[in-house]
Coordinates of C-alpha atoms in Angstrom, one line a residue:
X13 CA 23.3 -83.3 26.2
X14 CA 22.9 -82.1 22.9
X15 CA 25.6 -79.1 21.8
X16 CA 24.0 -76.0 20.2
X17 CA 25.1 -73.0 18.8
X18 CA 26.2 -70.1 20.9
X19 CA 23.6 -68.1 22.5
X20 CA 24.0 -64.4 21.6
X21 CA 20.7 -62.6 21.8
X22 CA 18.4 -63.0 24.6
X23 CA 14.5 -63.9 23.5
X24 CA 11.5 -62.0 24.9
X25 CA 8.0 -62.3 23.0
X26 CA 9.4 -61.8 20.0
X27 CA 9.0 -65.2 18.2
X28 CA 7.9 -65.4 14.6
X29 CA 4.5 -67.3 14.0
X30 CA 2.5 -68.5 11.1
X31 CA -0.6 -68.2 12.6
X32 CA -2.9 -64.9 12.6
X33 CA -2.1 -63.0 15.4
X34 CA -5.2 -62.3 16.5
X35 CA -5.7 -66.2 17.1
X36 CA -2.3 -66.5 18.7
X37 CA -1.9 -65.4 22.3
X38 CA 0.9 -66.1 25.3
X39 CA 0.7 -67.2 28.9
X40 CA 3.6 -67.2 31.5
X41 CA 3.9 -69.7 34.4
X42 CA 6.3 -70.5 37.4
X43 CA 5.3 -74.0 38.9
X44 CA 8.6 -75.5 40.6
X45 CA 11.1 -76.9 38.1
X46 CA 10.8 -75.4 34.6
X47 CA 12.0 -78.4 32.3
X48 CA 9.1 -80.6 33.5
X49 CA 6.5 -77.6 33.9
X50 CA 7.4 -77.0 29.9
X51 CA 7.1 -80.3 29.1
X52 CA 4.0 -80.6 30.3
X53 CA 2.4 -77.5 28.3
X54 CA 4.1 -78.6 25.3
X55 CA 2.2 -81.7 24.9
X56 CA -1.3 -79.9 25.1
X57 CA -3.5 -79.8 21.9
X58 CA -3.4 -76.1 20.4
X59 CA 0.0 -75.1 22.9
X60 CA 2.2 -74.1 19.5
X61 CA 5.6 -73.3 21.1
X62 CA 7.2 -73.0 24.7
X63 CA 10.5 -71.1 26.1
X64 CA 11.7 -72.0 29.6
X65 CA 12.9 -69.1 31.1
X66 CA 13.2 -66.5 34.5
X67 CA 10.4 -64.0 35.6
X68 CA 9.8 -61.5 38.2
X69 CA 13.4 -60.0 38.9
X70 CA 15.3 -57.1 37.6
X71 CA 18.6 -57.8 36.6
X72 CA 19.1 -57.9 33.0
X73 CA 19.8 -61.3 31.3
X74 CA 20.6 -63.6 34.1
X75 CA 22.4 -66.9 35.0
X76 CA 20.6 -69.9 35.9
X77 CA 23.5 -70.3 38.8
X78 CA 22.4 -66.3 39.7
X79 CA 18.8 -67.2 39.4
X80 CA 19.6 -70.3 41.9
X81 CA 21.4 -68.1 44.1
X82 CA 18.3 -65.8 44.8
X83 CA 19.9 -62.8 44.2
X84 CA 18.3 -61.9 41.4
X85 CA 15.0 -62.1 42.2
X86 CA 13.6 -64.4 39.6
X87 CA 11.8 -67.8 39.6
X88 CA 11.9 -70.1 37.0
X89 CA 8.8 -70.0 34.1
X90 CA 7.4 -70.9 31.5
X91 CA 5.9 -68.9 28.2
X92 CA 3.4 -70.5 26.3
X93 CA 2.3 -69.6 23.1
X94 CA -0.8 -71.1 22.4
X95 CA -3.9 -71.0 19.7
X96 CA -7.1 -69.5 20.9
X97 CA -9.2 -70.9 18.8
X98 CA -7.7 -74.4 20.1
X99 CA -7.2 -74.1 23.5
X100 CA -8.4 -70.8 26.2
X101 CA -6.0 -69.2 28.9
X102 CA -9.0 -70.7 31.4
X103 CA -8.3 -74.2 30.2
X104 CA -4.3 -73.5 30.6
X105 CA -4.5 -72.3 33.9
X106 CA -7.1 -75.4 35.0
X107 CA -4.5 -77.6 33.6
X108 CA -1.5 -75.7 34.9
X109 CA -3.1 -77.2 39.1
X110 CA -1.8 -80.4 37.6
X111 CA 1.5 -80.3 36.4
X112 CA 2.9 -79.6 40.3
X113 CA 1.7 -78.8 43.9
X114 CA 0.4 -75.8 43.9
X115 CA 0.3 -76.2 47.9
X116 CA 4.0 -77.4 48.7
X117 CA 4.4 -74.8 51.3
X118 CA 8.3 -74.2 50.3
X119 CA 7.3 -72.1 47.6
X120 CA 6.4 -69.4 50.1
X121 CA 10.0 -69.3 51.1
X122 CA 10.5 -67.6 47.6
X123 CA 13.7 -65.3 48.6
X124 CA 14.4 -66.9 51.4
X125 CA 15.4 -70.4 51.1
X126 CA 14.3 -71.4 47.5
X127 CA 14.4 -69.4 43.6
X128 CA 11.3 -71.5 43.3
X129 CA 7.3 -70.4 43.2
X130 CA 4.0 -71.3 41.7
X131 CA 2.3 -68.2 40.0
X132 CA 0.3 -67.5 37.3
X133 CA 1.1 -64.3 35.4
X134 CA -1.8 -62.1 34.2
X135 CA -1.4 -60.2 31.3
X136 CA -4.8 -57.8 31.5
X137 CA -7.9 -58.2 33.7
X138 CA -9.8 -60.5 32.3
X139 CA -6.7 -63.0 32.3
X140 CA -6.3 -62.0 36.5
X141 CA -10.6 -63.0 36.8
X142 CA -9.4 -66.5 34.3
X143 CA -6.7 -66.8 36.8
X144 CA -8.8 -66.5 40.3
X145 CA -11.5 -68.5 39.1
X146 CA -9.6 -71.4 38.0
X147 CA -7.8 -71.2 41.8
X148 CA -11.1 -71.1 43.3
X149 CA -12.5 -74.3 41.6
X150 CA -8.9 -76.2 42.4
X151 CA -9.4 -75.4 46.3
X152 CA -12.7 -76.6 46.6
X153 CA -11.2 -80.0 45.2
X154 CA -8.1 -79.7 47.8
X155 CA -8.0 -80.0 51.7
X156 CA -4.7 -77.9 51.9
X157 CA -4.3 -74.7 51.2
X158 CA -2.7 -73.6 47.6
X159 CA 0.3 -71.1 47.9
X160 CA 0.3 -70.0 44.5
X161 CA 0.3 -66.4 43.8
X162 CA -2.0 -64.7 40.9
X163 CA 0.9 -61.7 39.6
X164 CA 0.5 -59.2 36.8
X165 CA 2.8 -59.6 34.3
X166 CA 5.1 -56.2 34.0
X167 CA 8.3 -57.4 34.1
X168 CA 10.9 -58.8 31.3
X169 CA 10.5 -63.0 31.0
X170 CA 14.5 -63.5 29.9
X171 CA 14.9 -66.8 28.0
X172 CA 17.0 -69.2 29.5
X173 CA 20.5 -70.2 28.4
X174 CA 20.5 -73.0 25.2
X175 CA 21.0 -76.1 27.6
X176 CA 17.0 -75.4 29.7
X177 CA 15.4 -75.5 25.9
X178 CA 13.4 -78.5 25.4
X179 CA 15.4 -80.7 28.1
X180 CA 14.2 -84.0 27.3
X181 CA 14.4 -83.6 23.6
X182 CA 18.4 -82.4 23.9
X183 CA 18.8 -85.6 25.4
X184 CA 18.0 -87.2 21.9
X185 CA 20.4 -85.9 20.0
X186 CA 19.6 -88.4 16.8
X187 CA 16.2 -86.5 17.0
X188 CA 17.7 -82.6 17.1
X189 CA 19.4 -83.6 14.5
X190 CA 17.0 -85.1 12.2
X191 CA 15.3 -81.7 12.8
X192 CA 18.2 -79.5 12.2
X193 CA 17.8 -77.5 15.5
X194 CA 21.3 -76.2 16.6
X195 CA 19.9 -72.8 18.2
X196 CA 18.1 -71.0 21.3
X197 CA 15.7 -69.8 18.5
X198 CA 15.2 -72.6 16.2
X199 CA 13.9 -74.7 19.3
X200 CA 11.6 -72.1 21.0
X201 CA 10.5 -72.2 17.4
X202 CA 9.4 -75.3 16.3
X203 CA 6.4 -76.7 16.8
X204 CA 7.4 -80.4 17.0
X205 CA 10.5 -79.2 19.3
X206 CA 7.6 -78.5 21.7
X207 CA 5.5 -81.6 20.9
X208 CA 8.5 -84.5 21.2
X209 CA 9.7 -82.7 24.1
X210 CA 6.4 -83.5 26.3
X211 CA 6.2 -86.6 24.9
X212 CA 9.7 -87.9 25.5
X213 CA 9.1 -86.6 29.2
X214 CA 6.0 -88.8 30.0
X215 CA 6.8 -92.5 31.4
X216 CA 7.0 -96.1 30.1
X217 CA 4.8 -97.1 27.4
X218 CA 2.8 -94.1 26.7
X219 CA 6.2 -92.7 25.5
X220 CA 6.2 -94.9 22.4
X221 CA 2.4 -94.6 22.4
X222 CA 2.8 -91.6 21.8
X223 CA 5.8 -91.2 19.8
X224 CA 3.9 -93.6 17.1
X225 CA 0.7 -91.4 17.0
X226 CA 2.1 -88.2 16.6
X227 CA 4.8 -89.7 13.9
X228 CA 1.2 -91.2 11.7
X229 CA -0.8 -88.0 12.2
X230 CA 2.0 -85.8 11.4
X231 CA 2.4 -85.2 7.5
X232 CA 4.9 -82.4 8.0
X233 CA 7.7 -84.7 9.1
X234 CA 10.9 -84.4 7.5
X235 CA 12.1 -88.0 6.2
X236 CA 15.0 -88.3 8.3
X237 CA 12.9 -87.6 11.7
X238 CA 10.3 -90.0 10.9
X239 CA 13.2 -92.3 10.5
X240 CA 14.9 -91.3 13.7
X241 CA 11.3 -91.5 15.4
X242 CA 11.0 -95.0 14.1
X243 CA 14.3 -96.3 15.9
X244 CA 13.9 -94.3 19.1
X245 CA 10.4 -96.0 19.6
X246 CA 12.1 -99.6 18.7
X247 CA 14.7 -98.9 21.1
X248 CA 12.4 -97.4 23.7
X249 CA 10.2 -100.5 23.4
X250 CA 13.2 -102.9 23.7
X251 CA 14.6 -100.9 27.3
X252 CA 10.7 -101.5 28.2
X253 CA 10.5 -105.2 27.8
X254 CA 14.2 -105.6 29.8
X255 CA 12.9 -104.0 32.6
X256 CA 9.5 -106.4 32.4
X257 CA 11.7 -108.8 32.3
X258 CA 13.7 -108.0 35.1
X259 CA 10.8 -107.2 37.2
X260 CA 9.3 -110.4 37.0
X261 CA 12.6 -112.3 37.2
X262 CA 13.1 -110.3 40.7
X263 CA 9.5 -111.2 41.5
X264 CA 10.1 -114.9 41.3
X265 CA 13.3 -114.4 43.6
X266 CA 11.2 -113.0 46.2
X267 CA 9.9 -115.7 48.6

């Protein structure tokens, strides 16, 4: 994993944008695991940044092993800043039914037996109606119930610690470095923090699909990343053809 600089401060909202805030807006959701539930946000068209983090309890900056322990009362989220003029809070939380099962019936042991939940946070009314509606429309497409809970918002999202930051990007280090990231902050930050980590998370060939798309359509790359992008995608496409290979090597074993 990729070795960052110490972790003083913890983050809430405060996170320093470029774009006109009245165009810029935030959205906060627990669904299971929080690496792969900000992965998946990341990768959205008009989703600008993401912090993994805990919601919902009341102890000040907690643990992930406290947080796992249930004795904090938190559940692991996700904030997502996003651009309203790009992407609405009604198409996040239409997208958010897909990025986990929103009717694995362990989630209502929240407390109990798991840290775990799927919720949707609200942050005023009109996000709570957003919220409902969108619920509605996935459980007319589902024949099992969906557990997840619509809660307001009103309590303190704590940023979690350096290592839950962009998971599958730390795991590049040749690419954090290209990028200079070495902090909590630099990688709630950056935009292409939060677009290479929901690419690298996606499976097989799409990855390097992927990968060589956003590398041509991105302009603000810095030299050495589109360099590092380069030989990740070679070496991604090499570990794809072994594993062809092997396939169909097994598949001619096979009687």
């Amino acid at each position: 994993m990729y070795k960052l600089l110490p972790q003083f401060d913890n983050l809430t909202s405060q996170v320093s944008v470029s774009e006109p805030a009245n165009f810029f807006s935030e959205a906060v959701f627990a669904g299971g695991n929080f690496l792969d539930l900000e992965a998946a946000f990341g990768r959205l068209n008009g989703v600008m940044r993401t912090a993994t983090g805990y919601c919902g309890g009341t102890l000040k900056k907690p643990t992930y092993r406290e947080v796992c322990e249930g004795i904090t009362g938190h559940t692991e989220a996700v904030k997502v800043f996003y651009d309203k003029q790009t992407i609405s809070y009604k198409s996040l939380c239409d997208i958010f039914w897909e990025t986990h099962d929103p009717t694995n019936r362990n989630y209502l042991n929240f407390g109990l037996s798991t840290h775990l939940k799927s919720a949707i946070y609200y942050g005023n009314e009109e996000e709570r109606k957003q919220a409902q509606e969108s619920k509605i429309r996935r459980q007319m497409k589902l024949n099992k119930r969906i557990v997840t809970k619509i809660i307001q918002f009103d309590s303190e999202f704590c940023t979690a610690e350096n290592q839950f930051q962009k998971y599958h990007l730390q795991k590049c280090c040749w690419l954090c470095e290209s990028l200079s990231l070495r902090s909590t902050v630099q990688f709630v930050e950056s935009n292409i923090a939060c677009k290479l980590n929901g690419i690298l998370a996606m499976d097989g060939s799409s990855i390097t699909d992927e990968l060589t798309r956003f590398m041509i359509s991105n302009n603000e790359l810095p030299r050495q990343t589109k360099m590092a992008l380069e030989e990740a995608i070679e070496d991604l496409r090499k570990k794809i053809r072994i594993n062809e290979e092997e396939r169909e090597r097994a598949h001619e074993i096979l009687p």
